[in-house]
Amino acid sequence: MEYDLTVIIPVFNEEENLERVKNEMESFLKLAKKKSKVLFVNDGSQDNSLLIIKKICKETQGFTFISFDKNYGLSPAIKAGFDFADTKLVGYIDADLQTSPMDFNILLKYADEFQLVTGVRSNRKDSFTKNMSSKIANGIRRAFTHDGMDDTGCPLKIIHTEYAKRIPMFKGLHRFLPAMILLQNGKVKQIPVQHFERIAGKSKFHLWNRLLGPLSDCFAYLWMKKKYINYKVAEKKL
């Protein structure tokens, strides 16, 4: 079966959320504006997440998975999803479902014109501390990257796969996806999307890794930007 979009779902200890993820993704797949499938990336979960993922993929069409040998972190999980995607477009959503898979259809309206379309979480349902740390982190990142994005941490994105596969891997990658597309002379757009409270499982981020992580990653980005190689082939005979 030909698919147009692969939705990557990184998973680390999300056993309480996965049945809901299955149900909501199934609903999206039926109504998706482009033929879509799901790719779970199990990031070395230590609970029953992998067993549940295997059961879902065995019983449900359009669900696939890869599983790491240990926990590597969110950025490697997203990068692995890019590497294994075989569709023209690749999407990303968190397993906590604080964003809605249905909002992929909003992003897909712009996916032909823009190489990355990202959500901006409107009316965020997070705590004051989480919202403020996220706002500060986004301000720090914008000062370094000048990407013009208000909410790069929003876990709802669609990217042209050929661009996603050219993104070099480094920790903190997920905070710089728009900037990495701009480095490739791609176009980016942000669209308001829904946001919901986390109703199961635990957040993997806290105050310090929302602030100190982005700051140190910005210096890594500046070094990489200086060394980044970008080219276009004018003619070829292979």
Coordinates of N, CA and C in Angstrom, one line a residue:
M1 N 0.8 -1.2 0.0 CA 0.0 0.0 0.0 C 0.9 1.2 0.0
E2 N 0.5 2.2 -0.8 CA 1.3 3.4 -0.9 C 0.9 4.4 0.1
Y3 N 1.8 5.0 0.9 CA 1.5 6.0 1.9 C 2.2 7.3 1.5
D4 N 1.6 8.4 2.0 CA 2.2 9.7 1.8 C 2.9 10.3 3.0
L5 N 2.4 9.9 4.2 CA 2.9 10.5 5.5 C 3.2 9.4 6.5
T6 N 4.3 9.4 7.1 CA 4.7 8.6 8.3 C 4.6 9.5 9.5
V7 N 3.8 9.1 10.5 CA 3.7 9.8 11.8 C 4.6 9.1 12.8
I8 N 5.7 9.8 13.2 CA 6.6 9.2 14.2 C 6.1 9.5 15.6
I9 N 6.0 8.4 16.5 CA 5.6 8.6 17.9 C 6.7 8.0 18.8
P10 N 7.6 8.9 19.3 CA 8.6 8.4 20.3 C 7.9 7.9 21.5
V11 N 8.4 6.8 22.1 CA 7.8 6.3 23.3 C 8.8 5.9 24.3
F12 N 8.7 6.5 25.5 CA 9.5 6.1 26.7 C 8.6 6.0 27.9
N13 N 8.4 4.7 28.3 CA 7.5 4.5 29.5 C 6.2 5.2 29.4
E14 N 5.4 4.8 28.4 CA 4.1 5.4 28.2 C 3.0 4.4 28.2
E15 N 3.2 3.3 28.9 CA 2.2 2.2 28.9 C 0.8 2.7 29.1
E16 N 0.6 3.7 30.0 CA -0.7 4.1 30.4 C -1.4 4.9 29.2
N17 N -0.6 5.4 28.3 CA -1.2 6.2 27.2 C -1.4 5.5 25.9
L18 N -0.8 4.3 25.7 CA -0.7 3.7 24.4 C -2.0 3.3 23.8
E19 N -2.9 2.8 24.6 CA -4.2 2.4 24.1 C -5.0 3.6 23.6
R20 N -4.9 4.7 24.3 CA -5.5 5.9 23.8 C -4.8 6.4 22.5
V21 N -3.5 6.3 22.5 CA -2.8 6.7 21.3 C -3.3 5.9 20.1
K22 N -3.4 4.6 20.3 CA -3.9 3.7 19.2 C -5.3 4.2 18.7
N23 N -6.2 4.4 19.6 CA -7.6 4.8 19.3 C -7.6 6.2 18.5
E24 N -6.8 7.1 19.0 CA -6.9 8.5 18.4 C -6.1 8.5 17.1
M25 N -5.1 7.7 17.0 CA -4.4 7.6 15.7 C -5.2 6.9 14.6
E26 N -5.9 5.8 15.1 CA -6.8 5.1 14.1 C -7.9 6.1 13.6
S27 N -8.4 6.9 14.5 CA -9.4 7.9 14.0 C -8.8 8.9 13.0
F28 N -7.6 9.3 13.3 CA -6.9 10.2 12.3 C -6.6 9.5 11.0
L29 N -6.2 8.3 11.0 CA -5.8 7.6 9.8 C -7.0 7.5 8.9
K30 N -8.2 7.3 9.5 CA -9.4 7.2 8.6 C -9.8 8.5 8.0
L31 N -9.4 9.6 8.6 CA -9.8 11.0 8.1 C -8.7 11.8 7.6
A32 N -7.5 11.2 7.5 CA -6.3 12.0 7.1 C -6.4 12.4 5.7
K33 N -6.0 13.7 5.4 CA -6.0 14.3 4.1 C -5.0 13.6 3.1
K34 N -4.0 12.9 3.7 CA -3.1 12.1 2.9 C -3.0 10.8 3.5
K35 N -2.7 9.7 2.7 CA -2.6 8.4 3.2 C -1.5 8.3 4.2
S36 N -1.8 7.9 5.4 CA -0.8 8.0 6.5 C -0.7 6.6 7.2
K37 N 0.5 6.5 7.9 CA 0.8 5.4 8.7 C 1.5 5.8 10.0
V38 N 1.7 4.9 10.9 CA 2.3 5.3 12.2 C 3.6 4.5 12.4
L39 N 4.6 5.2 12.9 CA 5.9 4.5 13.3 C 6.2 4.8 14.7
F40 N 6.0 3.8 15.6 CA 6.4 4.0 17.0 C 7.9 3.8 17.0
V41 N 8.6 4.6 17.8 CA 10.0 4.5 18.1 C 10.1 4.2 19.6
N42 N 10.3 3.0 20.0 CA 10.4 2.7 21.5 C 11.8 3.0 21.9
D43 N 11.9 4.0 22.8 CA 13.2 4.5 23.2 C 13.7 3.8 24.5
G44 N 13.8 2.5 24.5 CA 14.3 1.7 25.6 C 13.4 1.8 26.8
S45 N 12.1 1.7 26.6 CA 11.1 1.8 27.7 C 11.4 0.7 28.7
Q46 N 11.2 1.0 30.0 CA 11.4 0.0 31.0 C 10.1 -0.5 31.6
D47 N 9.0 -0.1 31.1 CA 7.7 -0.6 31.5 C 7.2 -1.6 30.4
N48 N 5.9 -1.7 30.3 CA 5.3 -2.6 29.3 C 5.0 -2.0 27.9
S49 N 5.6 -0.8 27.7 CA 5.3 -0.1 26.5 C 5.6 -1.0 25.2
L50 N 6.8 -1.6 25.2 CA 7.1 -2.4 24.0 C 6.2 -3.5 23.7
L51 N 5.7 -4.2 24.8 CA 4.8 -5.3 24.6 C 3.4 -4.8 24.0
I52 N 3.0 -3.6 24.5 CA 1.8 -3.0 24.0 C 1.9 -2.6 22.6
I53 N 3.1 -2.0 22.3 CA 3.3 -1.6 20.9 C 3.3 -2.8 19.9
K54 N 4.0 -3.8 20.3 CA 4.0 -5.0 19.5 C 2.5 -5.6 19.2
K55 N 1.7 -5.5 20.3 CA 0.3 -6.0 20.1 C -0.4 -5.1 19.2
I56 N -0.3 -3.8 19.3 CA -1.0 -2.8 18.5 C -0.6 -3.1 17.0
C57 N 0.7 -3.2 16.8 CA 1.2 -3.3 15.4 C 0.8 -4.6 14.8
K58 N 0.7 -5.7 15.6 CA 0.2 -7.0 15.1 C -1.2 -7.0 14.7
E59 N -2.0 -6.2 15.4 CA -3.5 -6.3 15.3 C -4.1 -5.2 14.4
T60 N -3.3 -4.1 14.2 CA -3.9 -2.9 13.6 C -3.1 -2.5 12.3
Q61 N -3.8 -2.4 11.2 CA -3.2 -2.0 9.9 C -2.7 -0.6 10.0
G62 N -1.5 -0.3 9.4 CA -0.9 1.0 9.3 C -0.1 1.4 10.5
F63 N 0.2 0.4 11.5 CA 1.0 0.7 12.6 C 2.3 -0.2 12.6
T64 N 3.4 0.5 12.7 CA 4.7 -0.2 12.6 C 5.6 0.3 13.8
F65 N 6.7 -0.3 14.0 CA 7.6 0.1 15.1 C 9.0 -0.3 14.9
I66 N 9.9 0.5 15.6 CA 11.3 0.1 15.8 C 11.5 0.3 17.3
S67 N 12.5 -0.5 17.8 CA 12.8 -0.4 19.2 C 14.3 -0.4 19.5
F68 N 14.7 0.6 20.3 CA 16.1 0.8 20.6 C 16.5 -0.3 21.6
D69 N 17.8 -0.5 21.7 CA 18.3 -1.5 22.7 C 18.4 -0.9 24.1
K70 N 18.4 0.5 24.2 CA 18.4 1.1 25.5 C 17.8 2.5 25.3
N71 N 17.7 3.3 26.4 CA 17.2 4.6 26.3 C 18.3 5.6 25.8
Y72 N 18.0 6.3 24.6 CA 18.9 7.2 24.1 C 18.4 8.7 24.2
G73 N 17.1 8.9 24.3 CA 16.6 10.2 24.4 C 15.7 10.6 23.2
L74 N 15.0 11.7 23.4 CA 14.0 12.2 22.4 C 14.6 12.5 21.0
S75 N 15.6 13.2 21.0 CA 16.2 13.6 19.7 C 16.7 12.4 18.9
P76 N 17.4 11.4 19.5 CA 17.7 10.2 18.7 C 16.5 9.4 18.2
A77 N 15.4 9.4 19.0 CA 14.2 8.7 18.6 C 13.6 9.4 17.4
I78 N 13.5 10.7 17.4 CA 13.0 11.4 16.3 C 13.9 11.2 15.1
K79 N 15.2 11.3 15.2 CA 16.1 11.1 14.1 C 16.0 9.7 13.5
A80 N 15.8 8.7 14.4 CA 15.6 7.3 13.9 C 14.4 7.2 13.1
G81 N 13.3 7.9 13.5 CA 12.1 7.9 12.8 C 12.3 8.5 11.4
F82 N 13.0 9.6 11.3 CA 13.4 10.2 10.0 C 14.1 9.2 9.1
D83 N 15.1 8.5 9.7 CA 16.0 7.6 9.0 C 15.2 6.4 8.4
F84 N 14.2 6.0 9.1 CA 13.4 4.8 8.7 C 12.2 5.1 7.9
A85 N 11.8 6.4 7.8 CA 10.6 6.8 7.1 C 10.8 6.6 5.6
D86 N 9.8 6.1 4.9 CA 9.9 5.8 3.5 C 8.8 6.5 2.7
T87 N 8.2 7.6 3.2 CA 7.2 8.4 2.6 C 7.7 9.8 2.3
K88 N 6.9 10.5 1.4 CA 7.3 11.8 1.0 C 7.3 12.8 2.2
L89 N 6.4 12.6 3.1 CA 6.3 13.4 4.3 C 6.4 12.6 5.6
V90 N 7.0 13.3 6.6 CA 7.1 12.7 7.9 C 6.5 13.6 9.0
G91 N 5.8 13.1 9.9 CA 5.2 13.9 11.0 C 5.7 13.4 12.3
Y92 N 5.4 14.2 13.3 CA 5.9 13.8 14.7 C 4.8 14.3 15.7
I93 N 4.5 13.4 16.7 CA 3.6 13.7 17.8 C 4.1 13.0 19.0
D94 N 3.9 13.5 20.2 CA 4.3 12.9 21.4 C 3.2 11.9 21.8
A95 N 3.7 10.8 22.5 CA 2.7 9.8 23.0 C 1.8 10.2 24.1
D96 N 2.1 11.4 24.7 CA 1.3 11.9 25.8 C 0.0 12.5 25.3
L97 N -0.1 12.7 24.0 CA -1.3 13.2 23.3 C -1.8 14.6 23.9
Q98 N -0.8 15.4 24.3 CA -1.2 16.8 24.7 C -1.5 17.6 23.4
T99 N -1.2 17.1 22.3 CA -1.7 17.7 21.0 C -2.6 16.6 20.3
S100 N -3.4 17.1 19.4 CA -4.4 16.1 18.8 C -3.9 15.7 17.4
P101 N -3.9 14.4 17.1 CA -3.5 13.9 15.8 C -4.4 14.5 14.7
M102 N -5.6 14.8 15.0 CA -6.5 15.4 14.0 C -6.0 16.8 13.5
D103 N -5.2 17.5 14.3 CA -4.6 18.7 13.8 C -3.6 18.6 12.8
F104 N -3.1 17.3 12.5 CA -2.2 17.1 11.4 C -2.9 17.6 10.1
N105 N -4.2 17.4 10.0 CA -4.9 17.8 8.8 C -4.8 19.3 8.6
I106 N -4.7 20.1 9.7 CA -4.5 21.5 9.5 C -3.2 21.8 8.9
L107 N -2.1 21.1 9.5 CA -0.8 21.3 9.0 C -0.6 20.8 7.5
L108 N -1.3 19.8 7.2 CA -1.2 19.2 5.8 C -1.7 20.2 4.7
K109 N -2.5 21.1 5.1 CA -3.0 22.1 4.1 C -1.8 22.9 3.5
Y110 N -0.7 23.0 4.3 CA 0.4 23.9 3.9 C 1.6 23.0 3.5
A111 N 1.5 21.7 3.6 CA 2.7 20.9 3.5 C 3.3 20.8 2.0
D112 N 2.5 21.2 1.0 CA 3.0 21.2 -0.3 C 3.9 22.4 -0.5
E113 N 3.6 23.5 0.1 CA 4.3 24.8 -0.1 C 5.4 25.0 0.8
F114 N 5.4 24.4 2.0 CA 6.4 24.6 3.0 C 7.1 23.3 3.4
Q115 N 8.4 23.3 3.6 CA 9.1 22.1 3.8 C 9.0 21.7 5.3
L116 N 8.6 22.6 6.2 CA 8.3 22.2 7.6 C 7.1 23.1 8.0
V117 N 6.1 22.4 8.5 CA 4.9 23.1 9.1 C 4.8 22.6 10.6
T118 N 4.8 23.5 11.5 CA 4.8 23.2 12.9 C 3.6 23.8 13.6
G119 N 3.1 23.1 14.6 CA 2.1 23.7 15.4 C 2.6 24.7 16.5
V120 N 1.7 25.6 16.9 CA 2.0 26.5 18.0 C 0.9 26.2 19.0
R121 N 1.2 25.8 20.2 CA 0.2 25.4 21.2 C -0.5 26.6 21.7
S122 N -1.8 26.7 21.4 CA -2.6 27.8 21.9 C -3.3 27.4 23.1
N123 N -3.5 28.4 24.0 CA -4.2 28.1 25.3 C -3.6 26.9 26.0
R124 N -2.3 26.9 26.2 CA -1.5 25.8 26.8 C -2.1 25.4 28.2
K125 N -2.2 24.1 28.4 CA -2.8 23.6 29.6 C -1.7 23.1 30.6
D126 N -0.5 23.6 30.5 CA 0.6 23.2 31.4 C 0.6 24.2 32.6
S127 N 1.4 23.8 33.6 CA 1.6 24.6 34.8 C 2.3 26.0 34.4
F128 N 2.2 26.9 35.4 CA 2.8 28.2 35.2 C 4.3 28.1 35.0
T129 N 4.9 27.2 35.8 CA 6.4 27.0 35.7 C 6.8 26.5 34.4
K130 N 6.0 25.5 33.9 CA 6.4 24.9 32.6 C 6.2 25.9 31.5
N131 N 5.1 26.6 31.5 CA 4.9 27.6 30.5 C 5.9 28.7 30.5
M132 N 6.3 29.2 31.6 CA 7.3 30.2 31.7 C 8.7 29.7 31.3
S133 N 9.1 28.5 31.7 CA 10.4 28.0 31.3 C 10.4 27.8 29.8
S134 N 9.3 27.3 29.2 CA 9.2 27.1 27.8 C 9.3 28.4 27.0
K135 N 8.7 29.5 27.6 CA 8.7 30.8 26.9 C 10.1 31.4 26.9
I136 N 10.8 31.2 28.1 CA 12.2 31.7 28.2 C 13.1 30.9 27.2
A137 N 12.9 29.6 27.2 CA 13.8 28.7 26.3 C 13.6 29.1 24.9
N138 N 12.3 29.4 24.5 CA 12.0 29.7 23.1 C 12.7 31.1 22.7
G139 N 12.7 32.0 23.7 CA 13.3 33.3 23.5 C 14.8 33.2 23.3
I140 N 15.4 32.3 24.1 CA 16.9 32.1 24.0 C 17.2 31.5 22.6
R141 N 16.4 30.5 22.2 CA 16.7 29.9 21.0 C 16.5 30.8 19.8
R142 N 15.4 31.6 19.8 CA 15.2 32.6 18.7 C 16.4 33.6 18.6
A143 N 16.9 34.0 19.8 CA 18.0 34.9 19.7 C 19.2 34.4 19.0
F144 N 19.4 33.1 19.1 CA 20.6 32.4 18.5 C 20.3 32.0 17.0
T145 N 19.1 31.5 16.7 CA 18.8 31.0 15.4 C 18.1 31.9 14.5
H146 N 17.4 32.9 15.0 CA 16.6 33.8 14.2 C 15.6 33.1 13.3
D147 N 15.0 32.0 13.8 CA 14.1 31.2 13.0 C 12.7 31.7 13.0
G148 N 12.4 32.7 13.9 CA 11.0 33.3 13.9 C 10.0 32.4 14.5
M149 N 10.3 31.3 15.1 CA 9.3 30.4 15.6 C 9.0 30.7 17.1
D150 N 7.7 30.6 17.4 CA 7.3 30.9 18.8 C 7.3 29.7 19.7
D151 N 7.2 28.5 19.1 CA 7.0 27.3 20.0 C 7.6 26.1 19.3
T152 N 9.0 26.0 19.2 CA 9.6 24.9 18.6 C 9.4 23.6 19.4
G153 N 9.0 23.7 20.6 CA 8.8 22.5 21.5 C 7.5 21.8 21.2
C154 N 6.6 22.5 20.4 CA 5.3 21.9 20.1 C 5.5 20.5 19.4
P155 N 5.0 19.4 20.0 CA 5.1 18.1 19.5 C 4.1 17.8 18.4
L156 N 4.0 18.6 17.4 CA 3.2 18.4 16.2 C 3.8 19.1 15.0
K157 N 4.4 18.3 14.2 CA 5.1 18.8 13.0 C 4.9 17.9 11.8
I158 N 5.1 18.5 10.6 CA 5.1 17.8 9.4 C 6.3 18.3 8.6
I159 N 7.2 17.5 8.1 CA 8.4 17.8 7.4 C 8.5 17.0 6.1
H160 N 9.0 17.6 5.0 CA 9.4 16.9 3.8 C 10.5 15.9 4.2
T161 N 10.3 14.7 3.9 CA 11.3 13.6 4.4 C 12.7 13.8 3.8
E162 N 12.8 14.3 2.6 CA 14.1 14.5 2.0 C 14.9 15.5 2.8
Y163 N 14.2 16.5 3.4 CA 14.8 17.5 4.2 C 15.1 17.0 5.6
A164 N 14.2 16.2 6.1 CA 14.4 15.6 7.5 C 15.6 14.7 7.5
K165 N 15.8 13.9 6.4 CA 16.9 13.0 6.4 C 18.2 13.6 6.3
R166 N 18.3 14.9 5.9 CA 19.5 15.6 5.8 C 19.9 16.4 7.1
I167 N 19.1 16.3 8.1 CA 19.3 17.0 9.3 C 20.4 16.2 10.1
P168 N 21.5 16.8 10.5 CA 22.5 16.1 11.2 C 22.1 15.8 12.7
M169 N 22.5 14.7 13.2 CA 22.0 14.3 14.6 C 22.9 15.0 15.6
F170 N 22.2 15.6 16.6 CA 22.8 16.0 17.9 C 21.8 16.1 18.9
K171 N 22.1 15.9 20.2 CA 21.2 16.0 21.3 C 20.6 17.4 21.3
G172 N 19.3 17.4 21.6 CA 18.6 18.7 21.5 C 18.0 19.0 20.2
L173 N 18.2 18.1 19.2 CA 17.8 18.3 17.8 C 16.3 18.7 17.7
H174 N 15.5 18.2 18.6 CA 14.0 18.4 18.4 C 13.7 19.9 18.6
R175 N 14.6 20.7 19.3 CA 14.3 22.1 19.5 C 14.7 23.0 18.3
F176 N 15.4 22.4 17.3 CA 16.0 23.2 16.3 C 15.5 22.7 14.9
L177 N 14.4 22.0 14.8 CA 14.0 21.5 13.5 C 13.7 22.6 12.5
P178 N 12.9 23.6 12.9 CA 12.7 24.7 11.9 C 14.0 25.4 11.5
A179 N 15.0 25.6 12.4 CA 16.2 26.2 12.0 C 17.0 25.3 11.1
M180 N 16.9 24.0 11.3 CA 17.6 23.1 10.4 C 17.1 23.0 9.0
I181 N 15.8 23.2 8.9 CA 15.2 23.3 7.6 C 15.6 24.6 6.9
L182 N 15.6 25.7 7.6 CA 16.0 27.0 7.1 C 17.5 26.9 6.6
L183 N 18.3 26.2 7.3 CA 19.7 26.0 6.8 C 19.8 25.4 5.4
Q184 N 18.8 24.6 5.1 CA 18.7 23.9 3.8 C 18.0 24.8 2.8
N185 N 17.7 26.0 3.1 CA 17.0 26.9 2.3 C 15.5 26.5 2.0
G186 N 15.0 25.7 3.0 CA 13.6 25.4 3.0 C 12.7 26.5 3.6
K187 N 11.4 26.3 3.4 CA 10.5 27.3 4.0 C 9.7 26.7 5.2
V188 N 9.5 27.5 6.2 CA 8.8 27.0 7.4 C 7.6 27.8 7.7
K189 N 6.6 27.2 8.4 CA 5.4 27.9 8.7 C 4.9 27.4 10.0
Q190 N 4.3 28.2 10.9 CA 3.7 27.8 12.2 C 2.2 28.1 12.2
I191 N 1.5 27.2 12.7 CA 0.0 27.2 12.7 C -0.5 26.9 14.1
P192 N -1.4 27.7 14.7 CA -2.0 27.4 16.0 C -2.7 26.0 16.0
V193 N -2.5 25.2 17.1 CA -3.1 23.9 17.2 C -3.6 23.8 18.7
Q194 N -4.5 22.8 18.9 CA -5.0 22.6 20.2 C -4.0 22.1 21.2
H195 N -4.2 22.3 22.5 CA -3.3 21.7 23.5 C -4.2 21.2 24.7
F196 N -3.8 20.1 25.3 CA -4.5 19.5 26.3 C -3.6 19.1 27.5
E197 N -4.2 18.9 28.6 CA -3.5 18.5 29.8 C -3.0 17.0 29.6
R198 N -1.9 16.7 30.2 CA -1.4 15.3 30.2 C -2.3 14.6 31.3
I199 N -2.9 13.5 30.8 CA -3.8 12.8 31.7 C -3.3 11.4 32.2
A200 N -2.1 11.0 31.7 CA -1.5 9.8 32.1 C 0.0 9.8 31.9
G201 N 0.8 9.0 32.6 CA 2.2 9.0 32.5 C 2.8 10.3 33.1
K202 N 4.2 10.4 33.0 CA 4.9 11.5 33.6 C 5.7 12.2 32.5
S203 N 5.8 13.5 32.6 CA 6.7 14.3 31.7 C 8.1 13.9 31.9
K204 N 8.9 13.9 30.8 CA 10.3 13.5 30.9 C 11.2 14.8 31.0
F205 N 10.6 16.0 31.1 CA 11.3 17.2 31.2 C 11.0 18.0 32.4
H206 N 12.0 18.7 32.9 CA 11.8 19.5 34.1 C 12.4 20.9 33.9
L207 N 12.3 21.7 34.9 CA 12.7 23.1 34.8 C 14.1 23.3 34.2
W208 N 15.1 22.5 34.8 CA 16.5 22.7 34.4 C 16.8 22.2 33.0
N209 N 16.2 21.1 32.6 CA 16.5 20.6 31.3 C 15.7 21.4 30.2
R210 N 14.7 22.2 30.6 CA 14.0 23.1 29.7 C 14.8 24.4 29.5
L211 N 15.6 24.8 30.4 CA 16.4 26.0 30.3 C 17.8 25.8 30.0
L212 N 18.5 25.0 30.8 CA 20.0 24.8 30.6 C 20.2 24.0 29.3
G213 N 19.4 23.0 29.0 CA 19.5 22.2 27.8 C 19.5 23.1 26.5
P214 N 18.4 23.9 26.4 CA 18.4 24.8 25.2 C 19.5 25.7 25.1
L215 N 20.0 26.3 26.2 CA 21.1 27.2 26.1 C 22.4 26.6 25.6
S216 N 22.7 25.4 26.2 CA 23.9 24.7 25.7 C 23.8 24.2 24.3
D217 N 22.6 23.8 23.9 CA 22.3 23.3 22.6 C 22.5 24.5 21.5
C218 N 22.2 25.7 21.9 CA 22.3 26.8 21.0 C 23.7 27.0 20.6
F219 N 24.7 26.8 21.5 CA 26.1 26.9 21.1 C 26.5 25.8 20.2
A220 N 25.9 24.6 20.4 CA 26.2 23.5 19.5 C 25.6 23.8 18.1
Y221 N 24.4 24.4 18.1 CA 23.8 24.8 16.8 C 24.7 25.8 16.1
L222 N 25.2 26.9 16.8 CA 26.0 27.9 16.1 C 27.3 27.3 15.5
W223 N 27.9 26.3 16.2 CA 29.1 25.7 15.7 C 28.7 24.9 14.4
M224 N 27.6 24.1 14.5 CA 27.2 23.3 13.4 C 26.8 24.2 12.2
K225 N 26.2 25.3 12.4 CA 25.8 26.2 11.4 C 27.0 26.7 10.6
K226 N 28.0 27.0 11.3 CA 29.3 27.5 10.7 C 29.9 26.4 9.8
K227 N 29.8 25.2 10.2 CA 30.4 24.1 9.5 C 29.4 23.4 8.5
Y228 N 28.2 23.8 8.5 CA 27.2 23.1 7.7 C 27.4 23.2 6.2
I229 N 27.3 22.0 5.5 CA 27.5 21.9 4.1 C 26.1 21.9 3.4
N230 N 25.9 22.7 2.4 CA 24.6 22.7 1.7 C 24.9 22.9 0.2
Y231 N 24.3 22.0 -0.6 CA 24.6 22.2 -2.1 C 23.3 21.7 -2.9
K232 N 23.3 22.1 -4.1 CA 22.3 21.6 -5.1 C 22.9 21.1 -6.3
V233 N 22.5 20.0 -6.8 CA 23.0 19.4 -8.0 C 22.3 20.0 -9.2
A234 N 23.1 20.6 -10.2 CA 22.5 21.3 -11.3 C 22.2 20.2 -12.5
E235 N 23.1 19.3 -12.7 CA 23.0 18.3 -13.7 C 23.6 17.0 -13.2
K236 N 23.2 15.9 -13.8 CA 23.7 14.6 -13.4 C 23.5 13.6 -14.4
K237 N 24.4 12.6 -14.5 CA 24.3 11.4 -15.3 C 24.9 10.3 -14.5
L238 N 24.0 9.4 -14.0 CA 24.5 8.3 -13.0 C 24.3 7.0 -13.7

